[in-house]
GROMACS .gro file of C-alpha atoms in nm:
model
  413
    1MET     CA    1  10.270   8.286  14.487
    2ASN     CA    2  10.075   8.218  14.217
    3PHE     CA    3  10.135   8.287  13.886
    4ASN     CA    4   9.942   8.366  13.507
    5ARG     CA    5  10.029   8.318  13.200
    6ARG     CA    6   9.982   8.645  13.085
    7ALA     CA    7  10.237   8.753  13.355
    8LEU     CA    8  10.472   8.489  13.251
    9LEU     CA    9  10.388   8.556  12.908
   10GLY     CA   10  10.489   8.923  13.080
   11ALA     CA   11  10.857   8.827  13.215
   12ALA     CA   12  11.022   8.641  12.921
   13ALA     CA   13  10.940   8.876  12.661
   14SER     CA   14  11.131   9.089  12.902
   15THR     CA   15  11.466   8.932  12.899
   16PRO     CA   16  11.776   9.032  12.777
   17VAL     CA   17  11.954   8.831  12.591
   18TRP     CA   18  12.342   8.820  12.488
   19GLY     CA   19  12.539   9.037  12.664
   20ALA     CA   20  12.229   9.334  12.748
   21LEU     CA   21  12.365   9.540  13.060
   22PRO     CA   22  12.265   9.512  13.434
   23TYR     CA   23  12.045   9.819  13.579
   24ARG     CA   24  12.214  10.070  13.701
   25SER     CA   25  12.184  10.439  13.724
   26ALA     CA   26  11.855  10.358  13.551
   27ARG     CA   27  11.762  10.767  13.487
   28ALA     CA   28  12.121  10.834  13.335
   29GLN     CA   29  12.118  10.514  13.128
   30ALA     CA   30  11.823  10.529  12.957
   31ALA     CA   31  11.833  10.829  12.822
   32ASN     CA   32  12.101  10.722  12.604
   33THR     CA   33  11.990  10.403  12.546
   34ILE     CA   34  11.810  10.228  12.282
   35LYS     CA   35  11.627   9.919  12.319
   36ILE     CA   36  11.527   9.695  12.069
   37GLY     CA   37  11.246   9.419  12.091
   38VAL     CA   38  11.311   9.112  11.889
   39LEU     CA   39  10.984   8.931  11.857
   40ASN     CA   40  10.957   8.572  11.661
   41ASP     CA   41  10.891   8.206  11.661
   42GLN     CA   42  11.182   8.008  11.843
   43SER     CA   43  10.979   7.710  11.898
   44GLY     CA   44  10.785   7.618  11.590
   45THR     CA   45  10.731   7.643  11.220
   46TYR     CA   46  10.913   7.896  11.143
   47ARG     CA   47  11.216   7.905  11.412
   48ASP     CA   48  11.438   7.784  11.122
   49LEU     CA   49  11.421   8.074  10.927
   50SER     CA   50  11.365   8.323  11.190
   51GLY     CA   51  11.377   8.228  11.565
   52ALA     CA   52  11.670   8.291  11.749
   53GLY     CA   53  11.874   8.374  11.461
   54SER     CA   54  11.715   8.681  11.361
   55THR     CA   55  11.882   8.804  11.739
   56GLN     CA   56  12.245   8.717  11.680
   57ALA     CA   57  12.225   8.931  11.325
   58VAL     CA   58  12.081   9.212  11.510
   59ARG     CA   59  12.395   9.142  11.720
   60GLN     CA   60  12.561   9.167  11.477
   61ALA     CA   61  12.452   9.463  11.310
   62ILE     CA   62  12.532   9.655  11.688
   63LYS     CA   63  12.849   9.578  11.647
   64ASP     CA   64  12.902   9.655  11.261
   65SER     CA   65  12.748   9.956  11.295
   66GLY     CA   66  12.988  10.083  11.602
   67ILE     CA   67  12.730  10.216  11.795
   68GLU     CA   68  12.813  10.116  12.078
   69ALA     CA   69  13.161  10.339  12.054
   70ARG     CA   70  12.985  10.670  12.017
   71GLY     CA   71  12.915  10.587  12.427
   72ILE     CA   72  12.540  10.477  12.316
   73THR     CA   73  12.400  10.191  12.491
   74VAL     CA   74  12.193   9.966  12.276
   75GLU     CA   75  11.967   9.637  12.478
   76VAL     CA   76  11.796   9.386  12.303
   77VAL     CA   77  11.564   9.174  12.463
   78GLN     CA   78  11.400   8.844  12.240
   79ALA     CA   79  11.022   8.715  12.287
   80ASP     CA   80  10.795   8.394  12.111
   81HIS     CA   81  10.489   8.524  11.934
   82GLN     CA   82  10.433   8.162  11.899
   83ASN     CA   83  10.234   8.290  11.572
   84ARG     CA   84   9.969   8.424  11.764
   85PRO     CA   85   9.833   8.779  11.751
   86ASP     CA   86   9.740   8.772  12.071
   87VAL     CA   87  10.051   8.691  12.223
   88GLY     CA   88  10.247   8.910  12.040
   89SER     CA   89  10.027   9.187  12.051
   90THR     CA   90  10.063   9.120  12.418
   91VAL     CA   91  10.433   9.104  12.404
   92VAL     CA   92  10.452   9.366  12.268
   93ARG     CA   93  10.280   9.624  12.448
   94GLN     CA   94  10.439   9.503  12.758
   95TRP     CA   95  10.745   9.604  12.589
   96ILE     CA   96  10.691   9.933  12.468
   97ASP     CA   97  10.467  10.033  12.839
   98ARG     CA   98  10.673   9.866  13.054
   99ASP     CA   99  11.050   9.785  12.927
  100GLY     CA  100  11.089  10.117  12.663
  101VAL     CA  101  11.149   9.921  12.412
  102ASP     CA  102  11.184  10.158  12.083
  103VAL     CA  103  11.157   9.935  11.805
  104ILE     CA  104  11.032   9.548  11.730
  105MET     CA  105  11.212   9.460  11.464
  106ASP     CA  106  11.142   9.089  11.218
  107VAL     CA  107  10.750   8.908  11.303
  108PRO     CA  108  10.686   8.671  11.071
  109THR     CA  109  10.330   8.546  11.012
  110SER     CA  110  10.158   8.846  10.919
  111SER     CA  111   9.883   8.831  11.132
  112VAL     CA  112  10.083   8.882  11.419
  113ALA     CA  113  10.246   9.137  11.185
  114LEU     CA  114   9.965   9.341  11.071
  115ALA     CA  115   9.913   9.338  11.408
  116VAL     CA  116  10.189   9.477  11.585
  117ASN     CA  117  10.212   9.722  11.273
  118THR     CA  118   9.923   9.913  11.475
  119ILE     CA  119  10.007   9.952  11.794
  120VAL     CA  120  10.306  10.041  11.676
  121ARG     CA  121  10.202  10.317  11.522
  122GLU     CA  122   9.936  10.389  11.849
  123LYS     CA  123  10.270  10.412  12.021
  124ASN     CA  124  10.479  10.624  11.768
  125LYS     CA  125  10.784  10.363  11.822
  126VAL     CA  126  10.945  10.157  11.486
  127PHE     CA  127  10.860   9.862  11.315
  128ILE     CA  128  11.096   9.664  11.036
  129ASN     CA  129  10.930   9.448  10.964
  130SER     CA  130  11.178   9.153  10.805
  131GLY     CA  131  11.029   8.784  10.890
  132ALA     CA  132  10.587   8.868  10.741
  133ALA     CA  133  10.535   8.874  10.396
  134ALA     CA  134  10.093   9.060  10.367
  135SER     CA  135  10.146   9.354  10.125
  136ASP     CA  136   9.980   9.462  10.268
  137LEU     CA  137  10.186   9.623  10.550
  138THR     CA  138  10.243   9.923  10.244
  139GLY     CA  139   9.949   9.893  10.154
  140SER     CA  140   9.613  10.008  10.261
  141ALA     CA  141   9.740   9.859  10.607
  142CYS     CA  142  10.002  10.128  10.554
  143SER     CA  143  10.137  10.344  10.872
  144PRO     CA  144  10.390  10.637  10.913
  145ASN     CA  145  10.667  10.335  11.149
  146THR     CA  146  10.685  10.120  10.937
  147ILE     CA  147  10.980   9.939  10.735
  148HIS     CA  148  10.860   9.676  10.533
  149TRP     CA  149  11.237   9.563  10.466
  150THR     CA  150  11.313   9.207  10.325
  151TYR     CA  151  10.988   9.078  10.055
  152ASP     CA  152  10.616   9.072  10.022
  153THR     CA  153  10.391   8.867   9.885
  154TRP     CA  154  10.384   9.061   9.561
  155MET     CA  155  10.702   9.082   9.510
  156LEU     CA  156  10.755   8.688   9.529
  157ALA     CA  157  10.373   8.654   9.361
  158LYS     CA  158  10.572   8.847   9.020
  159SER     CA  159  10.863   8.677   9.005
  160THR     CA  160  10.826   8.334   9.106
  161GLY     CA  161  10.434   8.293   9.041
  162GLY     CA  162  10.519   8.513   8.718
  163ALA     CA  163  10.802   8.277   8.559
  164MET     CA  164  10.611   7.966   8.685
  165VAL     CA  165  10.322   8.065   8.462
  166ARG     CA  166  10.632   8.155   8.147
  167ALA     CA  167  10.755   7.808   8.146
  168GLY     CA  168  10.347   7.686   8.065
  169GLY     CA  169  10.250   7.605   8.367
  170GLN     CA  170   9.866   7.768   8.268
  171ARG     CA  171   9.700   7.656   8.570
  172TRP     CA  172   9.649   7.628   8.916
  173PHE     CA  173   9.553   7.489   9.253
  174PHE     CA  174   9.689   7.647   9.547
  175ILE     CA  175   9.682   7.550   9.907
  176THR     CA  176   9.664   7.772  10.090
  177ALA     CA  177   9.806   7.884  10.506
  178ASP     CA  178   9.484   8.026  10.610
  179TYR     CA  179   9.549   8.362  10.761
  180ALA     CA  180   9.654   8.634  10.675
  181PHE     CA  181  10.028   8.597  10.457
  182GLY     CA  182   9.865   8.281  10.275
  183HIS     CA  183   9.532   8.437  10.210
  184ALA     CA  184   9.819   8.749  10.039
  185LEU     CA  185   9.954   8.516   9.948
  186GLU     CA  186   9.727   8.292   9.676
  187ARG     CA  187   9.568   8.689   9.611
  188ASP     CA  188   9.927   8.852   9.478
  189THR     CA  189   9.991   8.493   9.274
  190SER     CA  190   9.655   8.472   9.108
  191THR     CA  191   9.610   8.827   9.012
  192PHE     CA  192   9.900   8.768   8.843
  193ILE     CA  193   9.823   8.471   8.631
  194ARG     CA  194   9.497   8.546   8.501
  195ASN     CA  195   9.685   8.867   8.317
  196ALA     CA  196   9.885   8.671   8.159
  197GLY     CA  197   9.608   8.405   8.072
  198GLY     CA  198   9.679   8.155   8.376
  199SER     CA  199   9.334   7.960   8.525
  200ILE     CA  200   9.247   7.904   8.883
  201LEU     CA  201   9.110   7.584   8.876
  202GLY     CA  202   9.068   7.610   9.304
  203SER     CA  203   9.243   7.663   9.664
  204VAL     CA  204   9.222   7.458   9.980
  205ARG     CA  205   9.293   7.581  10.302
  206THR     CA  206   9.473   7.431  10.586
  207PRO     CA  207   9.462   7.476  10.930
  208PHE     CA  208   9.765   7.700  11.072
  209PRO     CA  209   9.992   7.639  11.250
  210GLY     CA  210   9.916   7.299  11.397
  211THR     CA  211   9.850   7.118  11.075
  212THR     CA  212  10.151   6.881  10.964
  213ASP     CA  213   9.969   6.653  10.739
  214PHE     CA  214   9.873   6.797  10.413
  215SER     CA  215   9.804   6.437  10.234
  216SER     CA  216   9.447   6.573  10.124
  217TYR     CA  217   9.545   6.831  10.025
  218LEU     CA  218   9.752   6.739   9.834
  219VAL     CA  219   9.498   6.450   9.648
  220GLN     CA  220   9.233   6.794   9.557
  221ALA     CA  221   9.513   6.955   9.450
  222GLN     CA  222   9.600   6.643   9.181
  223ALA     CA  223   9.242   6.578   9.117
  224SER     CA  224   9.178   6.913   8.987
  225ARG     CA  225   9.395   6.845   8.665
  226ALA     CA  226   9.614   7.168   8.775
  227GLN     CA  227   9.897   7.164   8.546
  228VAL     CA  228  10.094   7.339   8.886
  229ILE     CA  229  10.030   7.321   9.280
  230GLY     CA  230  10.098   7.620   9.403
  231LEU     CA  231  10.219   7.613   9.847
  232ALA     CA  232  10.115   7.917   9.922
  233ASN     CA  233  10.273   7.847  10.266
  234ALA     CA  234  10.613   7.893  10.404
  235GLY     CA  235  10.860   7.703  10.626
  236ALA     CA  236  10.755   7.394  10.836
  237ASP     CA  237  10.441   7.375  10.657
  238THR     CA  238  10.608   7.410  10.297
  239ILE     CA  239  10.856   7.138  10.347
  240ASN     CA  240  10.648   6.901  10.486
  241SER     CA  241  10.396   6.975  10.098
  242ILE     CA  242  10.632   6.917   9.937
  243LYS     CA  243  10.763   6.585  10.064
  244GLN     CA  244  10.419   6.446  10.050
  245ALA     CA  245  10.391   6.586   9.722
  246ALA     CA  246  10.699   6.362   9.653
  247GLU     CA  247  10.557   6.077   9.839
  248PHE     CA  248  10.229   6.061   9.632
  249GLY     CA  249  10.410   6.057   9.348
  250ILE     CA  250  10.245   6.387   9.203
  251THR     CA  251  10.551   6.525   8.989
  252ARG     CA  252  10.634   6.157   8.810
  253ARG     CA  253  10.306   6.220   8.680
  254GLY     CA  254  10.422   6.636   8.547
  255VAL     CA  255  10.225   6.832   8.767
  256LYS     CA  256  10.468   7.133   8.913
  257LEU     CA  257  10.499   7.253   9.266
  258ALA     CA  258  10.475   7.628   9.268
  259GLY     CA  259  10.737   7.697   9.625
  260LEU     CA  260  10.580   8.065   9.646
  261LEU     CA  261  10.792   8.159   9.952
  262VAL     CA  262  11.061   7.883   9.993
  263PHE     CA  263  11.372   7.940  10.218
  264ILE     CA  264  11.757   7.792  10.149
  265THR     CA  265  11.685   7.647  10.511
  266ASP     CA  266  11.345   7.444  10.374
  267VAL     CA  267  11.589   7.347  10.132
  268HIS     CA  268  11.882   7.233  10.377
  269SER     CA  269  11.549   7.037  10.475
  270LEU     CA  270  11.477   6.867  10.200
  271GLY     CA  271  11.785   6.769  10.024
  272LEU     CA  272  11.866   6.831   9.754
  273GLN     CA  273  11.740   6.492   9.633
  274THR     CA  274  11.415   6.632   9.682
  275ALA     CA  275  11.463   6.973   9.602
  276GLN     CA  276  11.674   6.966   9.295
  277GLY     CA  277  11.493   7.144   9.017
  278LEU     CA  278  11.224   7.397   9.295
  279VAL     CA  279  11.291   7.737   9.090
  280LEU     CA  280  11.216   8.016   9.342
  281THR     CA  281  11.281   8.439   9.465
  282GLU     CA  282  11.444   8.573   9.747
  283SER     CA  283  11.608   8.871   9.786
  284PHE     CA  284  11.943   8.769   9.953
  285TYR     CA  285  12.128   8.416  10.007
  286TRP     CA  286  12.446   8.368  10.160
  287ASP     CA  287  12.649   8.260   9.849
  288LEU     CA  288  12.584   8.521   9.570
  289ASN     CA  289  12.854   8.816   9.571
  290ASP     CA  290  13.157   8.872   9.791
  291ARG     CA  291  12.967   9.069   9.989
  292THR     CA  292  12.686   8.802  10.068
  293ARG     CA  293  12.993   8.619  10.208
  294ALA     CA  294  13.185   8.787  10.390
  295PHE     CA  295  12.831   8.911  10.578
  296THR     CA  296  12.795   8.511  10.668
  297GLN     CA  297  13.125   8.496  10.720
  298ARG     CA  298  13.133   8.771  10.993
  299ILE     CA  299  12.787   8.699  11.141
  300GLY     CA  300  12.853   8.284  11.179
  301ASN     CA  301  12.650   7.945  11.110
  302LEU     CA  302  12.275   8.085  11.328
  303PRO     CA  303  12.189   7.853  11.563
  304GLY     CA  304  12.135   7.453  11.420
  305ASN     CA  305  12.391   7.567  11.282
  306VAL     CA  306  12.249   7.674  10.922
  307LYS     CA  307  12.314   7.972  10.705
  308PRO     CA  308  12.166   8.305  10.750
  309THR     CA  309  11.878   8.296  10.590
  310MET     CA  310  11.743   8.694  10.406
  311VAL     CA  311  11.492   8.678  10.709
  312HIS     CA  312  11.812   8.665  10.910
  313ALA     CA  313  11.936   8.953  10.619
  314GLY     CA  314  11.678   9.165  10.680
  315CYS     CA  315  11.662   9.154  11.049
  316TYR     CA  316  12.025   9.313  10.989
  317ALA     CA  317  11.996   9.537  10.758
  318GLY     CA  318  11.761   9.768  10.892
  319ALA     CA  319  11.912   9.680  11.274
  320LEU     CA  320  12.192   9.839  11.062
  321HIS     CA  321  11.987  10.174  10.884
  322TYR     CA  322  11.758  10.248  11.178
  323LEU     CA  323  12.141  10.201  11.460
  324LYS     CA  324  12.310  10.479  11.167
  325ALA     CA  325  11.946  10.775  11.203
  326VAL     CA  326  11.966  10.688  11.567
  327ALA     CA  327  12.380  10.794  11.548
  328GLU     CA  328  12.282  11.136  11.305
  329MET     CA  329  11.921  11.221  11.511
  330GLY     CA  330  12.048  11.136  11.857
  331VAL     CA  331  11.910  10.902  12.128
  332ALA     CA  332  11.712  11.222  12.268
  333ALA     CA  333  11.489  11.228  11.912
  334ALA     CA  334  11.529  10.893  11.906
  335LYS     CA  335  11.310  10.765  12.112
  336ALA     CA  336  11.067  11.098  12.095
  337SER     CA  337  10.892  10.990  11.777
  338GLY     CA  338  10.922  10.712  11.645
  339VAL     CA  339  10.757  10.862  11.304
  340GLU     CA  340  11.094  11.118  11.256
  341ALA     CA  341  11.284  10.795  11.278
  342VAL     CA  342  11.163  10.670  11.008
  343ASN     CA  343  11.175  10.957  10.829
  344ARG     CA  344  11.530  11.032  10.885
  345MET     CA  345  11.575  10.598  10.771
  346LYS     CA  346  11.367  10.658  10.468
  347ALA     CA  347  11.567  11.071  10.352
  348THR     CA  348  11.862  10.853  10.445
  349PRO     CA  349  11.979  10.585  10.109
  350THR     CA  350  12.102  10.226  10.181
  351GLU     CA  351  12.386  10.086  10.223
  352ASP     CA  352  12.450   9.735  10.371
  353ASP     CA  353  12.646   9.396  10.279
  354CYS     CA  354  12.318   9.156  10.265
  355PHE     CA  355  12.137   9.382  10.005
  356GLY     CA  356  12.426   9.670   9.856
  357ALA     CA  357  12.304   9.975   9.830
  358GLY     CA  358  11.955  10.034   9.830
  359SER     CA  359  11.671  10.289   9.927
  360ILE     CA  360  11.331  10.267  10.140
  361ARG     CA  361  10.958  10.478   9.982
  362VAL     CA  362  10.796  10.680  10.124
  363ASP     CA  363  10.514  10.363  10.141
  364GLY     CA  364  10.757  10.196  10.401
  365ARG     CA  365  10.920   9.981  10.140
  366LYS     CA  366  11.250   9.927  10.170
  367ILE     CA  367  11.344   9.858   9.693
  368HIS     CA  368  11.622   9.631   9.616
  369PRO     CA  369  11.683   9.395   9.351
  370THR     CA  370  11.516   9.006   9.390
  371TYR     CA  371  11.677   8.716   9.254
  372LEU     CA  372  11.526   8.381   9.042
  373PHE     CA  373  11.643   8.096   9.182
  374GLU     CA  374  11.635   7.655   9.124
  375VAL     CA  375  11.816   7.388   9.354
  376LYS     CA  376  12.054   7.232   9.219
  377SER     CA  377  12.104   6.877   9.154
  378PRO     CA  378  12.303   6.690   9.442
  379ALA     CA  379  12.583   6.635   9.127
  380GLU     CA  380  12.535   7.028   9.042
  381SER     CA  381  12.581   7.105   9.410
  382ARG     CA  382  13.004   7.174   9.541
  383ALA     CA  383  13.009   7.236   9.891
  384PRO     CA  384  12.768   7.206  10.259
  385TRP     CA  385  12.508   7.455  10.190
  386ASP     CA  386  12.606   7.521   9.787
  387TYR     CA  387  12.194   7.489   9.682
  388TYR     CA  388  12.151   7.809   9.430
  389LYS     CA  389  12.194   7.862   9.091
  390LEU     CA  390  12.060   8.229   8.954
  391LEU     CA  391  11.824   8.144   8.672
  392ALA     CA  392  11.689   8.567   8.645
  393THR     CA  393  11.748   8.877   8.836
  394THR     CA  394  11.492   9.195   8.888
  395SER     CA  395  11.616   9.492   8.976
  396ALA     CA  396  11.456   9.723   9.252
  397GLU     CA  397  11.222   9.924   9.122
  398GLU     CA  398  11.084   9.635   8.950
  399SER     CA  399  11.144   9.416   9.233
  400PHE     CA  400  10.770   9.527   9.418
  401ARG     CA  401  10.474   9.709   9.355
  402PRO     CA  402  10.418  10.065   9.250
  403LEU     CA  403  10.394  10.327   9.555
  404ALA     CA  404  10.029  10.374   9.334
  405GLU     CA  405   9.871  10.071   9.311
  406GLY     CA  406   9.920   9.954   9.660
  407GLY     CA  407   9.632  10.237   9.810
  408CYS     CA  408   9.860  10.349  10.066
  409SER     CA  409   9.773  10.626  10.231
  410LEU     CA  410  10.103  10.849  10.255
  411VAL     CA  411  10.138  10.780   9.939
  412ARG     CA  412   9.982  11.156   9.754
  413SER     CA  413   9.851  11.159   9.405
   0.00000   0.00000   0.00000
């Protein structure tokens, strides 16, 4: 028997996980079954901040929704897109065409998310993005089938980039991951820097994925005499950049590092001794309040024995809200039109333990407060994963790009 790569990919992509029901009375079952596909990086740069933990978060949302008590079956499949748009596109087409998947969730890596965004619109399904950051998903690439839940490059640029400029960091140099996310984050942050009177001295783009040695890029950044080195990357790339900057003594010479997208799993990998003092923005922190702590206790430690990241939280909250819409409109209607399912989600206020009360705008942007944190020193931390101190809160209305500025075709002038 001959096996090719495409066939193997399709087989892996369609494998149900953690309790997807066995085949029986297929036609009757399918009519009352919602299928969720969790697509992300499960083996590479973003596996800790997303990965199998996102699937666990979706499973928790199914449990908390109570939808199965109504007689509605929810199946979950997961796949690794390997941070490649071609792989992600192949998986999604097979999921929808062959396996009847109704909603795609998570999808970190903006280049993959933009490809998925196009396919889901073509197939009239639902895409709830938690892991990808490109603000174009609610701008030039907005879709009536897509909701951008957790964070985006505009929000990160305004909060973290703006805070660094206000603290005196006027001259910047960027180390940027060379794909859609990195480009968008550098672009959006540069806009805020220039508007605040700062300047961009230069930038260098690093191959993605596969780069682990950032030494030459850091030396180039240091030689520019920038006050701030902006890290327009994420996951293992950010961790390696910060570690190597510490090894070279760059921060000891007065240069600040701006981790423009840093997750709590990154801080854990770095350790407080190295990460202390980093300023970062998140829309969820497990120890923020009683509700976030209650969610964290319910979901338990995720694969790798980590606390949930904001990506995991977005997968949970997005799935919970989608299932609420399904329960209200009925399975048949939700499966028939992704646009109508998304419209029902937009028309219904959001409410969950991760983000509290919120809403979804016409451009698909989920609105909630965001938080500027500073990483604690080892002496300040009182328990495992006690890593952040809150510096500032930005309201939901102020956290994300104004509707009129995004260029989304769904927004009427």
